[in-house]
GROMACS .gro file of N, CA, C and O in nm:
model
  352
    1UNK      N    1   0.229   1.015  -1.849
    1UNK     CA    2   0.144   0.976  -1.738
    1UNK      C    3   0.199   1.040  -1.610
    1UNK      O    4   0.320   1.042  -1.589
    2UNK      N    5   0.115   1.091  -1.530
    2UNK     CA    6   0.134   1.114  -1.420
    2UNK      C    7   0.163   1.061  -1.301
    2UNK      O    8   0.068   0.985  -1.280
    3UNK      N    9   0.254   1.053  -1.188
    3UNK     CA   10   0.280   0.973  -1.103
    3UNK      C   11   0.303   1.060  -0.982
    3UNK      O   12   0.376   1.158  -0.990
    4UNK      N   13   0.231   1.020  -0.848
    4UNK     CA   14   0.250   1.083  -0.769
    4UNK      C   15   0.312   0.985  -0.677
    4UNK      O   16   0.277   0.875  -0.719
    5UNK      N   17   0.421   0.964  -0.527
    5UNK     CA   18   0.445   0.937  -0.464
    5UNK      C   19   0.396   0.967  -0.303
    5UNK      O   20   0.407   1.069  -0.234
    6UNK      N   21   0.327   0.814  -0.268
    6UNK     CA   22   0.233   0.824  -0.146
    6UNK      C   23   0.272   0.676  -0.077
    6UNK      O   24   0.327   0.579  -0.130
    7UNK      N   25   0.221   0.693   0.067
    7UNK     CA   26   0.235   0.614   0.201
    7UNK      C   27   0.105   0.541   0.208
    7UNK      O   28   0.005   0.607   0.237
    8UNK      N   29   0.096   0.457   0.193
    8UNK     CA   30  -0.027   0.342   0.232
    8UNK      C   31   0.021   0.354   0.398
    8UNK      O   32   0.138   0.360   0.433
    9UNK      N   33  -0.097   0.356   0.489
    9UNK     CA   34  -0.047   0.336   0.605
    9UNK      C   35  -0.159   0.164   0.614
    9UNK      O   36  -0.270   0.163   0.562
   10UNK      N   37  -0.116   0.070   0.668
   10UNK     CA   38  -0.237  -0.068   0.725
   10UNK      C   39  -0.198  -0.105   0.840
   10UNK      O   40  -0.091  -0.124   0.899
   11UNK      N   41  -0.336  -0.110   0.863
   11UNK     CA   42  -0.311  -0.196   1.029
   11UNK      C   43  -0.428  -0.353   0.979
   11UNK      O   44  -0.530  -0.378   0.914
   12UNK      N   45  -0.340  -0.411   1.049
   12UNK     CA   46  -0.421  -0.562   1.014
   12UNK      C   47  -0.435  -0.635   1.177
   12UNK      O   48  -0.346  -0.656   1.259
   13UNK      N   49  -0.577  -0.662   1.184
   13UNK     CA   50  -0.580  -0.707   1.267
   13UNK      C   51  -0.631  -0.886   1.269
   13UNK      O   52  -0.646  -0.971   1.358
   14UNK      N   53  -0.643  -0.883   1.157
   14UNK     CA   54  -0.729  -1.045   1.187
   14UNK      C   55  -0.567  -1.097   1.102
   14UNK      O   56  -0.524  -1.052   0.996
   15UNK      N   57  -0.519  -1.176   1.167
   15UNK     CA   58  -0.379  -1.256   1.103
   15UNK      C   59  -0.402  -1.318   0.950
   15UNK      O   60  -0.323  -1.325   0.855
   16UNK      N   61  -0.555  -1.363   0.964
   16UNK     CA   62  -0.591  -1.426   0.806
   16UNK      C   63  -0.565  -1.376   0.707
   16UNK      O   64  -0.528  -1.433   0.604
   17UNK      N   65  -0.578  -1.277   0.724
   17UNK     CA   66  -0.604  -1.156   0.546
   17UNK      C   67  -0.459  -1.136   0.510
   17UNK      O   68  -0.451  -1.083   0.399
   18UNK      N   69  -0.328  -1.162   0.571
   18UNK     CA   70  -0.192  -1.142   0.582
   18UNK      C   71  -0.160  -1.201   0.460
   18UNK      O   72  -0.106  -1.138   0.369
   19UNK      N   73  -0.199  -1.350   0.451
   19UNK     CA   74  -0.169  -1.424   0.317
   19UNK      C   75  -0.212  -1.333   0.171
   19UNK      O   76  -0.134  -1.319   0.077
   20UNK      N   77  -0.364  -1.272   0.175
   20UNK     CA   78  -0.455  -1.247   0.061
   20UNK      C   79  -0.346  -1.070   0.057
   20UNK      O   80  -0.283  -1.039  -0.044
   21UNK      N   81  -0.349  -1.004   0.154
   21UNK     CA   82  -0.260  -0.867   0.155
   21UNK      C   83  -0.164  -0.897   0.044
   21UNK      O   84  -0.187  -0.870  -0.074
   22UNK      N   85   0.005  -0.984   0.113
   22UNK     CA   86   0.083  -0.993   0.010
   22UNK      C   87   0.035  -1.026  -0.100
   22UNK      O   88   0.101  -0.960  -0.181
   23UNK      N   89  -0.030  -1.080  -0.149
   23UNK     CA   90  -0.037  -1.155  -0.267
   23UNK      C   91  -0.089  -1.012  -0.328
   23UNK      O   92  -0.024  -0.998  -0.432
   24UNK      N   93  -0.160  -0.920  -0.316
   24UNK     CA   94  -0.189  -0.781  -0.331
   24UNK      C   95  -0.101  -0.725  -0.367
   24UNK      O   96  -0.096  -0.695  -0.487
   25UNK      N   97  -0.030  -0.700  -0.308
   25UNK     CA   98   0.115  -0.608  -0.284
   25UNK      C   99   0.187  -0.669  -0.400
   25UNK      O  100   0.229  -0.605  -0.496
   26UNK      N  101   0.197  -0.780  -0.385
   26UNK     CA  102   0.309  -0.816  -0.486
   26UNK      C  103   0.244  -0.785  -0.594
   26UNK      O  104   0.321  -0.733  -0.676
   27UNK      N  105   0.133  -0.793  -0.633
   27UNK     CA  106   0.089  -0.749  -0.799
   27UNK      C  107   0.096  -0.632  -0.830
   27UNK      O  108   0.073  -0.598  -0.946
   28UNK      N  109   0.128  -0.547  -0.736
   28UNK     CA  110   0.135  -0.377  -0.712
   28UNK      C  111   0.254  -0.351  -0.739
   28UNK      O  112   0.283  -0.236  -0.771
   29UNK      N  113   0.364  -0.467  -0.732
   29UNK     CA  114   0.531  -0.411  -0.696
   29UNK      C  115   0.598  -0.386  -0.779
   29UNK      O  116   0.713  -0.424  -0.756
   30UNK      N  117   0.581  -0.318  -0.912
   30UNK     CA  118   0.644  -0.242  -1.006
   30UNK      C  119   0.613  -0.109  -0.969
   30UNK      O  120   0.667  -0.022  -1.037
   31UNK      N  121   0.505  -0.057  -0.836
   31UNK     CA  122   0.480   0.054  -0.802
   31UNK      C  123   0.530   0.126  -0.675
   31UNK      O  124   0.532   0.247  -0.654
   32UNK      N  125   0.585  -0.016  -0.563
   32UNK     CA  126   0.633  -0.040  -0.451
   32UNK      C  127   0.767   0.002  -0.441
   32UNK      O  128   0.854  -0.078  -0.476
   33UNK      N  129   0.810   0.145  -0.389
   33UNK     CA  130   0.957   0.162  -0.397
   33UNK      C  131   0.997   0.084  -0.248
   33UNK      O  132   1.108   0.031  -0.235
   34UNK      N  133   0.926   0.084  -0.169
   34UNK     CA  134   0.949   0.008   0.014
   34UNK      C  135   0.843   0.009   0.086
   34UNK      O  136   0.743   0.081   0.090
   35UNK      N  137   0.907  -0.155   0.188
   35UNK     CA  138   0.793  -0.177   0.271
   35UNK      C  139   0.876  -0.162   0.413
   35UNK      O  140   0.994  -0.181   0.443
   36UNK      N  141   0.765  -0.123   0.480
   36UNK     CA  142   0.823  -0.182   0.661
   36UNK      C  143   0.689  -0.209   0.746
   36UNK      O  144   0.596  -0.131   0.760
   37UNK      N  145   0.703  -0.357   0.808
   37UNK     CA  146   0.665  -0.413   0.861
   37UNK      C  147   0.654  -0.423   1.020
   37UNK      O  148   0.731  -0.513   1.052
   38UNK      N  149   0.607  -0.381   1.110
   38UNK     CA  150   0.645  -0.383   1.251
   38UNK      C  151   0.495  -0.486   1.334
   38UNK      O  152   0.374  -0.465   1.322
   39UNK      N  153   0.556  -0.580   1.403
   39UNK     CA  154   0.463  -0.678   1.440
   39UNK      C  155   0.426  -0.582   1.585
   39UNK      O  156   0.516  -0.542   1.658
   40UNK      N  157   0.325  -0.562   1.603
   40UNK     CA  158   0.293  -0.525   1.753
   40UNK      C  159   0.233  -0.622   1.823
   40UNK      O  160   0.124  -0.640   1.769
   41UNK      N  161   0.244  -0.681   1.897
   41UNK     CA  162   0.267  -0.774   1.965
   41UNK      C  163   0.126  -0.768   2.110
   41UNK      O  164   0.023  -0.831   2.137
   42UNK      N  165   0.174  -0.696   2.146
   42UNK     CA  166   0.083  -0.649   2.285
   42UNK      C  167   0.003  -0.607   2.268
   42UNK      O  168  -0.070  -0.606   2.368
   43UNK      N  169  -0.078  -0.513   2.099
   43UNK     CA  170  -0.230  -0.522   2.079
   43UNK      C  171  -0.238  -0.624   1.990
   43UNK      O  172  -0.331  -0.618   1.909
   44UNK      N  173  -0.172  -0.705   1.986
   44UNK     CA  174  -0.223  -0.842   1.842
   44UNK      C  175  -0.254  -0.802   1.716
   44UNK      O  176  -0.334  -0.858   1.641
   45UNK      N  177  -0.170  -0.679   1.686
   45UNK     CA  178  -0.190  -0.611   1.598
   45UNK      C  179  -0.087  -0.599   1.462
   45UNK      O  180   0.028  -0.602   1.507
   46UNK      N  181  -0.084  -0.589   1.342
   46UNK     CA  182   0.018  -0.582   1.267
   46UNK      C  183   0.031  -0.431   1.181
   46UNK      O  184  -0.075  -0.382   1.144
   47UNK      N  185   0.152  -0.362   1.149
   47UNK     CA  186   0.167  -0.242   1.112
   47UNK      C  187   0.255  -0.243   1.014
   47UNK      O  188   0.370  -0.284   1.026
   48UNK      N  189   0.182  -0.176   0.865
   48UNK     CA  190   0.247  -0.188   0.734
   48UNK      C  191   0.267  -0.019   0.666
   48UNK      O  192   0.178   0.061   0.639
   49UNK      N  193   0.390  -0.008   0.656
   49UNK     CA  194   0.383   0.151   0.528
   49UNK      C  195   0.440   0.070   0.443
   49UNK      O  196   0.515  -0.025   0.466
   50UNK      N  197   0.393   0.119   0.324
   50UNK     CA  198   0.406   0.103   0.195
   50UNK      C  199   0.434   0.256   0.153
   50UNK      O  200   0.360   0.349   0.185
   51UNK      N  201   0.553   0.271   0.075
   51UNK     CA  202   0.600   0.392  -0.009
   51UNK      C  203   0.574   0.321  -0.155
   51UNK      O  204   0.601   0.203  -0.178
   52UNK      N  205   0.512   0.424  -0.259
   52UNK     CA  206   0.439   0.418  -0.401
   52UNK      C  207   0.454   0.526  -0.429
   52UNK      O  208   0.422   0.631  -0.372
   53UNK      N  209   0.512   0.499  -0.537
   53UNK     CA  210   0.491   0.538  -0.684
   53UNK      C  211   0.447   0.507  -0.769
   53UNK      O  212   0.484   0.398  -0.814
   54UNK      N  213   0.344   0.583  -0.839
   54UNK     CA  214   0.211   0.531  -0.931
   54UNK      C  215   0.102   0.692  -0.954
   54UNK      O  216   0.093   0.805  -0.906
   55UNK      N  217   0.026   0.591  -1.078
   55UNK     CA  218  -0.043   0.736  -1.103
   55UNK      C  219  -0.194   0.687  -0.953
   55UNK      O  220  -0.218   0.585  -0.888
   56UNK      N  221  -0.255   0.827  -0.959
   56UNK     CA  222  -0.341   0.862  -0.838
   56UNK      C  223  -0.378   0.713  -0.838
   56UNK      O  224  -0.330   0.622  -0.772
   57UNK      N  225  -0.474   0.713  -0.929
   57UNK     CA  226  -0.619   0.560  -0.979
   57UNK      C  227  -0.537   0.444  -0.935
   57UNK      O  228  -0.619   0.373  -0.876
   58UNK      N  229  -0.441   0.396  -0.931
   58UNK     CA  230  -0.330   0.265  -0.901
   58UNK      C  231  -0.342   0.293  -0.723
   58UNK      O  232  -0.391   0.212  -0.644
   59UNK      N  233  -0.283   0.432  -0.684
   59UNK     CA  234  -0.253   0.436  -0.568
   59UNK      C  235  -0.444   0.393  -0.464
   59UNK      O  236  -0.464   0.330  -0.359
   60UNK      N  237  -0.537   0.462  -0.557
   60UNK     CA  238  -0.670   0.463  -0.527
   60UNK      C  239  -0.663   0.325  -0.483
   60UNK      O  240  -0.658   0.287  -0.366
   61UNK      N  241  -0.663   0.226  -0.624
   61UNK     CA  242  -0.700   0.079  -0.608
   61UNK      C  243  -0.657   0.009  -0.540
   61UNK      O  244  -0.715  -0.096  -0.514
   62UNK      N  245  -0.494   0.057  -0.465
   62UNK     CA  246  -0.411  -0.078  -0.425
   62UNK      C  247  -0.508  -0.052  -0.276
   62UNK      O  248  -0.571  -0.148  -0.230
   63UNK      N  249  -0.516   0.111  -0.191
   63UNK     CA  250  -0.556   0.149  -0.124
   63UNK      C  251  -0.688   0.071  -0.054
   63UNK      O  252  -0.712   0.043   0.063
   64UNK      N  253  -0.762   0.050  -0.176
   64UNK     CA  254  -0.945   0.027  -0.174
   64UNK      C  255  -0.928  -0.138  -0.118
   64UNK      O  256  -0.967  -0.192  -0.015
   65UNK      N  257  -0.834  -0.201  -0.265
   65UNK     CA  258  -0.813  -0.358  -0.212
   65UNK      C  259  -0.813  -0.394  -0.070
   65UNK      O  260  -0.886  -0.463   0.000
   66UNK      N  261  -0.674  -0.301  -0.045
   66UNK     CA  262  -0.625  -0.374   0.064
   66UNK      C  263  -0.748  -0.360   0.215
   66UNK      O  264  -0.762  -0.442   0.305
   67UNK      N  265  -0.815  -0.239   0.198
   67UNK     CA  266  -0.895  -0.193   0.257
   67UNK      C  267  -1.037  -0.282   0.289
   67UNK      O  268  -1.106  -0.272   0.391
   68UNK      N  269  -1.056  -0.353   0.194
   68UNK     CA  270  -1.191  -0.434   0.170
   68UNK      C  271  -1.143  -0.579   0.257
   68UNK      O  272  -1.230  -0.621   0.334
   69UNK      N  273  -1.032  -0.647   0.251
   69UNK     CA  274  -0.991  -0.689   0.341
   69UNK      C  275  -1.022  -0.743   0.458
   69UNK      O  276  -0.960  -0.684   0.547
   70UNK      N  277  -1.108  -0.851   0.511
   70UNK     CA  278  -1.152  -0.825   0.669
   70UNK      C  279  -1.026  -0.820   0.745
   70UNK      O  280  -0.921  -0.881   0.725
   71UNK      N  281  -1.061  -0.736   0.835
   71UNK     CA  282  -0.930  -0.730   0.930
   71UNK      C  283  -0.833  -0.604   0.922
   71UNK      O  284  -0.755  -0.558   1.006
   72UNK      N  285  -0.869  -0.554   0.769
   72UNK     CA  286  -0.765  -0.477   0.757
   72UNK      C  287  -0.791  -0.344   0.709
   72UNK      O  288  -0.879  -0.340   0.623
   73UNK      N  289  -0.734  -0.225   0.744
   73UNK     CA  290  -0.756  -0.072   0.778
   73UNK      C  291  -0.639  -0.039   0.695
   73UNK      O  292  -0.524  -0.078   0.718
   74UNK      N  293  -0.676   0.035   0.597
   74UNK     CA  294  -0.560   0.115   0.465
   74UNK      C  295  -0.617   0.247   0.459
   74UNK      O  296  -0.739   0.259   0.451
   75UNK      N  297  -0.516   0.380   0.462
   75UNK     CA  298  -0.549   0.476   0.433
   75UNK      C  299  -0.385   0.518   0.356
   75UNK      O  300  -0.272   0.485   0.392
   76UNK      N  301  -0.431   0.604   0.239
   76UNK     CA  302  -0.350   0.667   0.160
   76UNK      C  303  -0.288   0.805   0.154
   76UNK      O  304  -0.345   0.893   0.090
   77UNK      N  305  -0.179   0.828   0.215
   77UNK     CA  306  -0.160   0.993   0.246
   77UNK      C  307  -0.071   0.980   0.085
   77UNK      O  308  -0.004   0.884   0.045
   78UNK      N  309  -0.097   1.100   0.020
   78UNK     CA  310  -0.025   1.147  -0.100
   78UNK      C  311   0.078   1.281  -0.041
   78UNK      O  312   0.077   1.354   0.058
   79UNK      N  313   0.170   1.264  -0.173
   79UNK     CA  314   0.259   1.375  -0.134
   79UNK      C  315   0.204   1.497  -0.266
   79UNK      O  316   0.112   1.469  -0.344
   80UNK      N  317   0.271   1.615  -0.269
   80UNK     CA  318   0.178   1.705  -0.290
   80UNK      C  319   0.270   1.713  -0.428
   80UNK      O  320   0.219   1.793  -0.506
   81UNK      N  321   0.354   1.671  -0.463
   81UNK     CA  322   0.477   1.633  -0.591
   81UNK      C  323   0.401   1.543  -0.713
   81UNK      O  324   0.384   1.425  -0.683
   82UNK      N  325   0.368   1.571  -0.807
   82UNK     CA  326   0.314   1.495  -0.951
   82UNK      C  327   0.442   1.509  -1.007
   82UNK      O  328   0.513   1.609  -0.993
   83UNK      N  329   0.480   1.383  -1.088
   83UNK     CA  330   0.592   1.364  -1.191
   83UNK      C  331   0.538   1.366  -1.353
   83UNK      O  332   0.425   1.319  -1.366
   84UNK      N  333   0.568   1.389  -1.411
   84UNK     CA  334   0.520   1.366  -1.550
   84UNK      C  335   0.587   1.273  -1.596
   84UNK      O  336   0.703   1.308  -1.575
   85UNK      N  337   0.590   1.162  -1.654
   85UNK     CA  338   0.690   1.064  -1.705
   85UNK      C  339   0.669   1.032  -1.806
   85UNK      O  340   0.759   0.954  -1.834
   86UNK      N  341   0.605   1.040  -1.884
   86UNK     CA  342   0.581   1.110  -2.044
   86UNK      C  343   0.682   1.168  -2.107
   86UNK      O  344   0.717   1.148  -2.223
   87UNK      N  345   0.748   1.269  -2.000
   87UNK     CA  346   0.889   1.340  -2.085
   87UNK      C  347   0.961   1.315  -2.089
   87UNK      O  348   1.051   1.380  -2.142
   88UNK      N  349   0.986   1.125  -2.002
   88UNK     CA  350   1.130   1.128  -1.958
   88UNK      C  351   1.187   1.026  -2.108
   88UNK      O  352   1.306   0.998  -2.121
   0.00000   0.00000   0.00000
């Protein structure tokens, strides 16, 4: 299987969806190598990268979830590196 390594970038703005997000994430986190969290404060805003590893379709879905979200803005930058892990 193929695995590529990519950056979820989210911005969350409605505080609600924070609870339904993690609970996301965590079902994702055999794919989750790191998170960082930065509260912005002065636009009432919240700021998430997520580093993944996973094949494309995983990275697609966690992407789409988190995206559907009210409140919350996910876009997926990929790195240009495929692993094969089949051989290992």
């Amino acid at each position: 299987m193929e695995t590529r390594v990519a950056v979820i970038s989210i911005i969350i703005t409605k505080e609600d969806s924070v609870d339904k997000l993690n609970d996301i994430l965590h079902t994702y986190r055999q794919h989750i190598i790191g998170r960082m969290g930065i509260p912005y404060r002065t636009k009432g805003i919240n700021i998430i990268c997520v580093a993944i590893d996973a094949p494309s379709d995983i990275i697609s879905a966690l992407s789409g979830k988190l995206g559907q979200l009210p409140g919350v803005s996910a876009k997926a930058t990929y790195s240009s590196a495929i692993e094969n892990t089949d051989e290992k």
